[in-house]
């Protein structure tokens, strides 16, 4: 009996200790994930990346930690699951501005509608007659690369007078920036305004402004950068410390750029040719260069965002009558297409594309392009089904 | 659970050990109080293996749980860890005829959490009518009543019990319980009014409606957050040949809707309904234990859909002894195969904006091998595979975990 028991224990022990690795969950390939650090971070940078990762993905705000009292989301990750595009359930509404004269509803809660509230509080309601638009949260990967593109580079992409007569103009967004935002040393200014590039209207200068504003407007969290409570309008003690905000900014700067999949697939290669043939690539630029960055991993790099970071008039179908900064209501920043094929992993196995998620497929999204993109849309319509499928295969590979 | 200071706990432990030492010099016997065939889940709080002495009205006991754990999530592992999950100490005393006292002190996570989990006085007026008051276990489901580690083949407690209902939920309050017998049939009931939950169940770091978060409130044994009593009641019926079935309900207002006499929120309540059963198939000696629970929680329509208004969870354990005989000096040793299925949906419903299903679900399966040298001691190897779906229903995150551990009464 003793021999038998010893044998059983031995077998169980071997099974247990040898099974740990064999029975572990598989690790997804890097190209299947949006999250993860940019390759080449130093150990110290990796440590800071992890701190920002925890704050971005794990820190849930509650009544005790400052949530709201009016808000649109409870955490960063609630709107950017897996660092990807947001889902309409956590979409948000901006309101109060219809032209470059500014937001006339700031005293009524503009520019963002905090449409959720803690128990016992009333959320904001859209003021009667306020111009507005609905938005879903954008993908947040690769943002450090976009931030590191120089102003001069963006200016070189402009064609405000359509000199090449292709119907595509594209302009940078000149906008005012908050006092706490330090412009880049090589920033270009015009009438006291700077070239802004983040957000659906490209109205935000950099990732610090984006992050501080999101904590405040989305979650109701005050910081040294945005000290005013969205509910009372009163200045408050910071509900999040400066270091955490900056750790999140660092995290966003150093999130890797999405990796294209199936690059050798003949359909993907052919689809890319279609993409260029019908002039999609004129706005959704396949390749850009960063300038200098104190983070070596993103300094002077070539990357593939499929955007030009410029504003384009997208026609009446996408003109919601609302705008920000000095953009017109029909102008939208070219959305980066990187990570497009992984949208389903953050949008609940579905597509909610365009600024408000109204397109439920890539094809629908293409067909919603108007204005400066109307020629491309027309050319898309004239493609054969085979060409359309190849274009789709390429877009899904991004 | 009441949180107590470290120094107080140390005093309690020393007192406990002193009494234990005294008792062990007497004629000791480690025994359960009553015949297990007549026991129901409701008896678990007071009917535990314990050390008794003919010279003392006090009985003592407890259990210890520890394990190793190796987990991977999406292919990433933090390596091997060893966990001292809990040391629980029981003490009971017959104060006088028809009056008894029982307490359960629990030290979890190596001392990080220390709590009085149960401390109640029982006054027996009739077998069908007993008064119980103090810190009582809310009898919602069976696991909450009957959760001692050595009784289970699994290192982890059921998800439904731990992460949906608040496992080992106890509160200050009082009520009544009783049992009656008719042939092979046993009928039992429990009914208590206690302090209840609080607003943290819909504002917490889990970012979901999460009843267990109320256990973190250190004030809950001294002040009822809502000011309204929570009622918990359970009826159970057992046939000695067929098994036991329990139906339980817990409900009440959970939020602080008035402060200093002023109405500050609409009153919000929660209602929880649970079914539990257990049986042993005599032909194969297979034990099946299962429990399911449904909860409904009032949530303002202007709050975030991240927090669900309806929840459902269930688990089923199947335990099959494959070898029962003398091993070494252990007369009643057994080797068992077991399996558990866990499911919890923390947020049943559809998004208003898209009319698509809200996720926030967990499925887990846990095959296990356990060895019991005696009924009160279990060594167990578990392999748990878990699928977690977030609120948006994105592709599930998978986690695989190996456990090797033990749990033993002492």
Tab-separated table of N, CA, C and O in Angstrom, chain A residues 60-151:
chain	number	residue	atom	x	y	z
A	60	UNK	N	-10.132	52.506	-11.291
A	60	UNK	CA	-11.559	52.780	-11.432
A	60	UNK	C	-11.922	53.863	-10.422
A	60	UNK	O	-11.591	53.752	-9.244
A	61	UNK	N	-12.596	54.886	-10.878
A	61	UNK	CA	-12.984	55.954	-9.951
A	61	UNK	C	-14.360	55.664	-9.375
A	61	UNK	O	-15.249	55.167	-10.062
A	62	UNK	N	-14.471	55.969	-8.102
A	62	UNK	CA	-15.717	55.724	-7.379
A	62	UNK	C	-16.135	57.017	-6.674
A	62	UNK	O	-15.413	58.022	-6.727
A	63	UNK	N	-17.260	56.936	-6.010
A	63	UNK	CA	-17.717	58.095	-5.253
A	63	UNK	C	-16.631	58.561	-4.301
A	63	UNK	O	-16.381	59.763	-4.161
A	64	UNK	N	-15.961	57.601	-3.674
A	64	UNK	CA	-14.942	57.945	-2.676
A	64	UNK	C	-13.699	58.560	-3.303
A	64	UNK	O	-13.008	59.348	-2.681
A	65	UNK	N	-13.393	58.182	-4.535
A	65	UNK	CA	-12.145	58.658	-5.140
A	65	UNK	C	-12.362	59.796	-6.132
A	65	UNK	O	-11.446	60.147	-6.874
A	66	UNK	N	-13.586	60.349	-6.141
A	66	UNK	CA	-13.784	61.582	-6.890
A	66	UNK	C	-14.617	61.481	-8.145
A	66	UNK	O	-14.785	62.471	-8.859
A	67	UNK	N	-15.137	60.304	-8.457
A	67	UNK	CA	-15.955	60.167	-9.662
A	67	UNK	C	-17.066	61.218	-9.664
A	67	UNK	O	-17.771	61.403	-8.685
A	68	UNK	N	-17.223	61.865	-10.824
A	68	UNK	CA	-18.317	62.800	-11.015
A	68	UNK	C	-18.258	64.029	-10.143
A	68	UNK	O	-17.177	64.563	-9.956
A	69	UNK	N	-19.416	64.469	-9.618
A	69	UNK	CA	-20.678	63.714	-9.580
A	69	UNK	C	-21.379	63.564	-10.918
A	69	UNK	O	-22.303	62.773	-11.029
A	70	UNK	N	-20.984	64.350	-11.925
A	70	UNK	CA	-21.508	64.068	-13.257
A	70	UNK	C	-20.324	63.648	-14.126
A	70	UNK	O	-19.206	64.126	-13.931
A	71	UNK	N	-20.558	62.728	-15.029
A	71	UNK	CA	-19.449	62.119	-15.751
A	71	UNK	C	-19.960	61.408	-16.998
A	71	UNK	O	-21.185	61.316	-17.211
A	72	UNK	N	-19.026	60.899	-17.783
A	72	UNK	CA	-19.424	60.039	-18.911
A	72	UNK	C	-18.841	58.638	-18.777
A	72	UNK	O	-19.362	57.694	-19.347
A	73	UNK	N	-17.755	58.495	-18.024
A	73	UNK	CA	-17.162	57.185	-17.815
A	73	UNK	C	-16.538	57.113	-16.435
A	73	UNK	O	-16.324	58.143	-15.787
A	74	UNK	N	-16.256	55.893	-15.994
A	74	UNK	CA	-15.739	55.706	-14.636
A	74	UNK	C	-14.231	55.498	-14.601
A	74	UNK	O	-13.636	55.408	-13.534
A	75	UNK	N	-13.627	55.387	-15.768
A	75	UNK	CA	-12.186	55.118	-15.840
A	75	UNK	C	-11.732	55.383	-17.258
A	75	UNK	O	-12.551	55.564	-18.168
A	76	UNK	N	-10.433	55.383	-17.462
A	76	UNK	CA	-9.915	55.506	-18.828
A	76	UNK	C	-10.351	54.287	-19.641
A	76	UNK	O	-10.819	54.399	-20.771
A	77	UNK	N	-10.184	53.110	-19.023
A	77	UNK	CA	-10.405	51.876	-19.777
A	77	UNK	C	-11.877	51.662	-20.104
A	77	UNK	O	-12.207	50.933	-21.034
A	78	UNK	N	-12.766	52.299	-19.360
A	78	UNK	CA	-14.184	52.093	-19.666
A	78	UNK	C	-14.531	52.639	-21.051
A	78	UNK	O	-15.496	52.196	-21.666
A	79	UNK	N	-13.761	53.613	-21.533
A	79	UNK	CA	-13.999	54.154	-22.880
A	79	UNK	C	-12.990	53.633	-23.902
A	79	UNK	O	-13.238	53.723	-25.096
A	80	UNK	N	-11.848	53.153	-23.444
A	80	UNK	CA	-10.789	52.713	-24.367
A	80	UNK	C	-10.391	51.280	-24.012
A	80	UNK	O	-9.239	51.019	-23.670
A	81	UNK	N	-11.329	50.361	-24.085
A	81	UNK	CA	-11.018	48.966	-23.740
A	81	UNK	C	-9.884	48.459	-24.615
A	81	UNK	O	-9.910	48.636	-25.835
A	82	UNK	N	-8.897	47.853	-23.989
A	82	UNK	CA	-7.764	47.325	-24.746
A	82	UNK	C	-7.028	48.376	-25.532
A	82	UNK	O	-6.358	48.083	-26.519
A	83	UNK	N	-7.182	49.640	-25.137
A	83	UNK	CA	-6.563	50.788	-25.816
A	83	UNK	C	-7.128	51.009	-27.215
A	83	UNK	O	-6.541	51.726	-28.030
A	84	UNK	N	-8.280	50.402	-27.474
A	84	UNK	CA	-8.878	50.526	-28.801
A	84	UNK	C	-10.014	51.532	-28.832
A	84	UNK	O	-10.211	52.324	-27.902
A	85	UNK	N	-10.745	51.489	-29.937
A	85	UNK	CA	-11.874	52.401	-30.116
A	85	UNK	C	-12.956	52.129	-29.079
A	85	UNK	O	-13.122	51.003	-28.613
A	86	UNK	N	-13.717	53.156	-28.784
A	86	UNK	CA	-14.759	53.028	-27.778
A	86	UNK	C	-16.048	52.455	-28.333
A	86	UNK	O	-16.241	52.326	-29.544
A	87	UNK	N	-16.923	52.089	-27.398
A	87	UNK	CA	-18.234	51.537	-27.721
A	87	UNK	C	-19.280	52.644	-27.507
A	87	UNK	O	-19.125	53.479	-26.612
A	88	UNK	N	-20.327	52.664	-28.315
A	88	UNK	CA	-21.321	53.744	-28.173
A	88	UNK	C	-21.954	53.854	-26.780
A	88	UNK	O	-22.423	54.930	-26.408
A	89	UNK	N	-21.950	52.780	-25.998
A	89	UNK	CA	-22.591	52.897	-24.674
A	89	UNK	C	-21.825	53.880	-23.794
A	89	UNK	O	-22.386	54.469	-22.877
A	90	UNK	N	-20.541	54.040	-24.070
A	90	UNK	CA	-19.767	55.040	-23.346
A	90	UNK	C	-19.383	56.192	-24.266
A	90	UNK	O	-18.381	56.860	-24.053
A	91	UNK	N	-20.212	56.412	-25.295
A	91	UNK	CA	-19.987	57.563	-26.152
A	91	UNK	C	-20.336	58.841	-25.403
A	91	UNK	O	-20.848	58.806	-24.285
A	92	UNK	N	-20.037	59.947	-26.009
A	92	UNK	CA	-20.308	61.207	-25.317
A	92	UNK	C	-20.739	62.263	-26.318
A	92	UNK	O	-20.594	62.083	-27.536
A	93	UNK	N	-21.275	63.347	-25.803
A	93	UNK	CA	-21.794	64.420	-26.646
A	93	UNK	C	-21.038	65.706	-26.344
A	93	UNK	O	-20.829	66.045	-25.174
A	94	UNK	N	-20.616	66.378	-27.385
A	94	UNK	CA	-20.037	67.716	-27.233
A	94	UNK	C	-21.040	68.719	-27.807
A	94	UNK	O	-21.697	68.422	-28.810
A	95	UNK	N	-21.096	69.885	-27.217
A	95	UNK	CA	-22.103	70.836	-27.680
A	95	UNK	C	-21.635	72.281	-27.466
A	95	UNK	O	-20.697	72.544	-26.709
A	96	UNK	N	-22.335	73.188	-28.154
A	96	UNK	CA	-22.192	74.608	-27.835
A	96	UNK	C	-21.463	75.470	-28.835
A	96	UNK	O	-21.425	76.688	-28.666
A	97	UNK	N	-20.875	74.881	-29.887
A	97	UNK	CA	-20.111	75.711	-30.817
A	97	UNK	C	-20.434	75.303	-32.252
A	97	UNK	O	-20.336	74.132	-32.598
A	98	UNK	N	-20.794	76.280	-33.059
A	98	UNK	CA	-21.134	75.963	-34.440
A	98	UNK	C	-20.149	76.566	-35.439
A	98	UNK	O	-20.164	76.204	-36.611
A	99	UNK	N	-19.312	77.502	-34.979
A	99	UNK	CA	-18.355	78.109	-35.908
A	99	UNK	C	-17.124	78.570	-35.129
A	99	UNK	O	-17.004	78.325	-33.925
A	100	UNK	N	-16.238	79.310	-35.825
A	100	UNK	CA	-14.967	79.678	-35.213
A	100	UNK	C	-15.108	80.776	-34.156
A	100	UNK	O	-14.109	81.190	-33.543
A	101	UNK	N	-16.325	81.255	-33.929
A	101	UNK	CA	-16.498	82.311	-32.919
A	101	UNK	C	-16.453	81.759	-31.498
A	101	UNK	O	-16.526	82.520	-30.538
A	102	UNK	N	-16.364	80.497	-31.371
A	102	UNK	CA	-16.192	79.932	-30.036
A	102	UNK	C	-17.437	79.270	-29.477
A	102	UNK	O	-18.503	79.262	-30.110
A	103	UNK	N	-17.298	78.705	-28.284
A	103	UNK	CA	-18.396	77.971	-27.658
A	103	UNK	C	-19.252	78.928	-26.830
A	103	UNK	O	-18.767	79.557	-25.893
A	104	UNK	N	-20.511	79.048	-27.205
A	104	UNK	CA	-21.423	79.975	-26.537
A	104	UNK	C	-22.241	79.301	-25.436
A	104	UNK	O	-23.171	79.902	-24.902
A	105	UNK	N	-21.895	78.072	-25.107
A	105	UNK	CA	-22.655	77.349	-24.077
A	105	UNK	C	-21.759	76.910	-22.922
A	105	UNK	O	-22.106	75.986	-22.207
A	106	UNK	N	-20.642	77.588	-22.777
A	106	UNK	CA	-19.737	77.190	-21.685
A	106	UNK	C	-20.401	77.380	-20.326
A	106	UNK	O	-20.164	76.615	-19.395
A	107	UNK	N	-21.255	78.395	-20.223
A	107	UNK	CA	-21.930	78.617	-18.937
A	107	UNK	C	-23.111	77.673	-18.741
A	107	UNK	O	-23.760	77.689	-17.702
A	108	UNK	N	-23.372	76.824	-19.720
A	108	UNK	CA	-24.435	75.822	-19.566
A	108	UNK	C	-23.859	74.411	-19.632
A	108	UNK	O	-24.553	73.467	-20.001
A	109	UNK	N	-22.592	74.302	-19.283
A	109	UNK	CA	-21.998	72.968	-19.181
A	109	UNK	C	-21.139	72.555	-20.351
A	109	UNK	O	-20.554	71.474	-20.349
A	110	UNK	N	-21.088	73.390	-21.414
A	110	UNK	CA	-20.279	73.020	-22.576
A	110	UNK	C	-18.803	72.991	-22.216
A	110	UNK	O	-18.403	73.553	-21.207
A	111	UNK	N	-17.984	72.336	-23.010
A	111	UNK	CA	-18.329	71.723	-24.302
A	111	UNK	C	-18.772	70.263	-24.211
A	111	UNK	O	-19.226	69.715	-25.201
A	112	UNK	N	-18.646	69.634	-23.054
A	112	UNK	CA	-19.010	68.212	-23.021
A	112	UNK	C	-20.221	67.984	-22.134
A	112	UNK	O	-20.328	68.565	-21.045
A	113	UNK	N	-21.100	67.159	-22.609
A	113	UNK	CA	-22.305	66.820	-21.857
A	113	UNK	C	-21.992	65.644	-20.929
A	113	UNK	O	-21.736	64.537	-21.401
A	114	UNK	N	-22.001	65.931	-19.644
A	114	UNK	CA	-21.830	64.825	-18.684
A	114	UNK	C	-23.218	64.212	-18.473
A	114	UNK	O	-24.017	64.722	-17.688
A	115	UNK	N	-23.476	63.171	-19.213
A	115	UNK	CA	-24.842	62.631	-19.269
A	115	UNK	C	-25.103	61.514	-18.267
A	115	UNK	O	-26.112	60.831	-18.343
A	116	UNK	N	-24.176	61.302	-17.347
A	116	UNK	CA	-24.396	60.330	-16.279
A	116	UNK	C	-24.120	61.021	-14.948
A	116	UNK	O	-23.363	61.994	-14.884
A	117	UNK	N	-24.716	60.490	-13.901
A	117	UNK	CA	-24.561	61.143	-12.601
A	117	UNK	C	-24.615	60.114	-11.491
A	117	UNK	O	-25.282	59.081	-11.604
A	118	UNK	N	-23.909	60.432	-10.424
A	118	UNK	CA	-24.010	59.610	-9.230
A	118	UNK	C	-25.432	59.679	-8.691
A	118	UNK	O	-26.133	60.676	-8.908
A	119	UNK	N	-25.867	58.639	-7.980
A	119	UNK	CA	-27.199	58.681	-7.378
A	119	UNK	C	-27.366	59.947	-6.536
A	119	UNK	O	-26.469	60.327	-5.795
A	120	UNK	N	-28.512	60.569	-6.703
A	120	UNK	CA	-28.771	61.796	-5.956
A	120	UNK	C	-28.434	63.055	-6.728
A	120	UNK	O	-28.750	64.155	-6.274
A	121	UNK	N	-27.780	62.912	-7.862
A	121	UNK	CA	-27.436	64.058	-8.711
A	121	UNK	C	-28.154	63.921	-10.049
A	121	UNK	O	-28.487	62.818	-10.476
A	122	UNK	N	-28.360	65.074	-10.684
A	122	UNK	CA	-28.960	65.073	-12.017
A	122	UNK	C	-27.867	65.266	-13.054
A	122	UNK	O	-27.055	66.186	-12.924
A	123	UNK	N	-27.839	64.437	-14.072
A	123	UNK	CA	-26.850	64.662	-15.135
A	123	UNK	C	-27.225	65.882	-15.959
A	123	UNK	O	-28.330	66.409	-15.840
A	124	UNK	N	-26.288	66.317	-16.796
A	124	UNK	CA	-26.580	67.458	-17.664
A	124	UNK	C	-27.542	67.037	-18.768
A	124	UNK	O	-27.501	65.911	-19.253
A	125	UNK	N	-28.383	67.967	-19.152
A	125	UNK	CA	-29.238	67.775	-20.319
A	125	UNK	C	-28.794	68.741	-21.407
A	125	UNK	O	-28.333	69.853	-21.100
A	126	UNK	N	-28.942	68.324	-22.626
A	126	UNK	CA	-28.508	69.164	-23.735
A	126	UNK	C	-29.356	70.433	-23.771
A	126	UNK	O	-30.593	70.348	-23.850
A	127	UNK	N	-28.731	71.601	-23.691
A	127	UNK	CA	-29.524	72.843	-23.732
A	127	UNK	C	-30.270	72.961	-25.057
A	127	UNK	O	-29.753	72.572	-26.114
A	128	UNK	N	-31.449	73.516	-24.965
A	128	UNK	CA	-32.267	73.677	-26.164
A	128	UNK	C	-31.517	74.519	-27.198
A	128	UNK	O	-30.981	75.572	-26.881
A	129	UNK	N	-31.496	74.020	-28.408
A	129	UNK	CA	-30.890	74.776	-29.505
A	129	UNK	C	-29.383	74.688	-29.585
A	129	UNK	O	-28.772	75.333	-30.455
A	130	UNK	N	-28.766	73.926	-28.713
A	130	UNK	CA	-27.297	73.859	-28.721
A	130	UNK	C	-26.814	72.990	-29.878
A	130	UNK	O	-27.264	71.844	-30.028
A	131	UNK	N	-25.904	73.502	-30.709
A	131	UNK	CA	-25.300	72.624	-31.711
A	131	UNK	C	-24.507	71.537	-31.007
A	131	UNK	O	-23.893	71.793	-29.966
A	132	UNK	N	-24.538	70.344	-31.547
A	132	UNK	CA	-23.870	69.248	-30.837
A	132	UNK	C	-23.495	68.124	-31.781
A	132	UNK	O	-23.991	68.043	-32.909
A	133	UNK	N	-22.637	67.269	-31.296
A	133	UNK	CA	-22.302	66.054	-32.023
A	133	UNK	C	-22.046	64.947	-31.014
A	133	UNK	O	-21.641	65.206	-29.871
A	134	UNK	N	-22.319	63.722	-31.450
A	134	UNK	CA	-22.001	62.566	-30.613
A	134	UNK	C	-20.668	61.997	-31.061
A	134	UNK	O	-20.366	62.002	-32.265
A	135	UNK	N	-19.910	61.484	-30.113
A	135	UNK	CA	-18.582	60.958	-30.416
A	135	UNK	C	-18.374	59.630	-29.705
A	135	UNK	O	-18.903	59.425	-28.608
A	136	UNK	N	-17.622	58.742	-30.341
A	136	UNK	CA	-17.129	57.557	-29.619
A	136	UNK	C	-15.632	57.733	-29.423
A	136	UNK	O	-14.959	58.390	-30.221
A	137	UNK	N	-15.134	57.135	-28.363
A	137	UNK	CA	-13.724	57.330	-28.018
A	137	UNK	C	-12.821	56.739	-29.097
A	137	UNK	O	-13.127	55.681	-29.652
A	138	UNK	N	-11.708	57.400	-29.375
A	138	UNK	CA	-10.799	56.903	-30.409
A	138	UNK	C	-9.811	55.879	-29.856
A	138	UNK	O	-9.624	55.754	-28.639
A	139	UNK	N	-9.167	55.182	-30.758
A	139	UNK	CA	-8.042	54.312	-30.416
A	139	UNK	C	-6.932	55.185	-29.820
A	139	UNK	O	-6.772	56.344	-30.195
A	140	UNK	N	-6.187	54.654	-28.857
A	140	UNK	CA	-5.159	55.489	-28.210
A	140	UNK	C	-3.734	54.992	-28.447
A	140	UNK	O	-2.792	55.536	-27.882
A	141	UNK	N	-3.588	53.980	-29.276
A	141	UNK	CA	-2.233	53.470	-29.486
A	141	UNK	C	-1.464	54.349	-30.474
A	141	UNK	O	-2.043	55.010	-31.324
A	142	UNK	N	-0.170	54.354	-30.306
A	142	UNK	CA	0.698	55.071	-31.240
A	142	UNK	C	0.652	56.583	-31.122
A	142	UNK	O	1.211	57.300	-31.958
A	143	UNK	N	-0.001	57.089	-30.076
A	143	UNK	CA	-0.197	58.536	-29.988
A	143	UNK	C	1.114	59.302	-29.832
A	143	UNK	O	1.219	60.455	-30.249
A	144	UNK	N	2.105	58.658	-29.220
A	144	UNK	CA	3.396	59.323	-29.044
A	144	UNK	C	4.049	59.646	-30.378
A	144	UNK	O	4.727	60.673	-30.526
A	145	UNK	N	3.837	58.758	-31.344
A	145	UNK	CA	4.388	59.009	-32.675
A	145	UNK	C	3.706	60.221	-33.309
A	145	UNK	O	4.369	61.071	-33.909
A	146	UNK	N	2.369	60.269	-33.145
A	146	UNK	CA	1.637	61.398	-33.727
A	146	UNK	C	2.063	62.712	-33.070
A	146	UNK	O	2.181	63.741	-33.738
A	147	UNK	N	2.295	62.659	-31.763
A	147	UNK	CA	2.687	63.875	-31.048
A	147	UNK	C	4.074	64.347	-31.487
A	147	UNK	O	4.369	65.552	-31.467
A	148	UNK	N	4.916	63.391	-31.884
A	148	UNK	CA	6.307	63.730	-32.202
A	148	UNK	C	6.507	64.187	-33.644
A	148	UNK	O	7.626	64.507	-34.046
A	149	UNK	N	5.424	64.213	-34.410
A	149	UNK	CA	5.536	64.752	-35.773
A	149	UNK	C	5.679	66.271	-35.659
A	149	UNK	O	4.947	66.926	-34.915
A	150	UNK	N	6.616	66.845	-36.401
A	150	UNK	CA	6.870	68.283	-36.239
A	150	UNK	C	5.788	69.113	-36.925
A	150	UNK	O	5.108	68.663	-37.862
A	151	UNK	N	5.656	70.332	-36.442
A	151	UNK	CA	4.705	71.269	-37.054
A	151	UNK	C	5.076	71.517	-38.512
A	151	UNK	O	4.207	71.612	-39.385
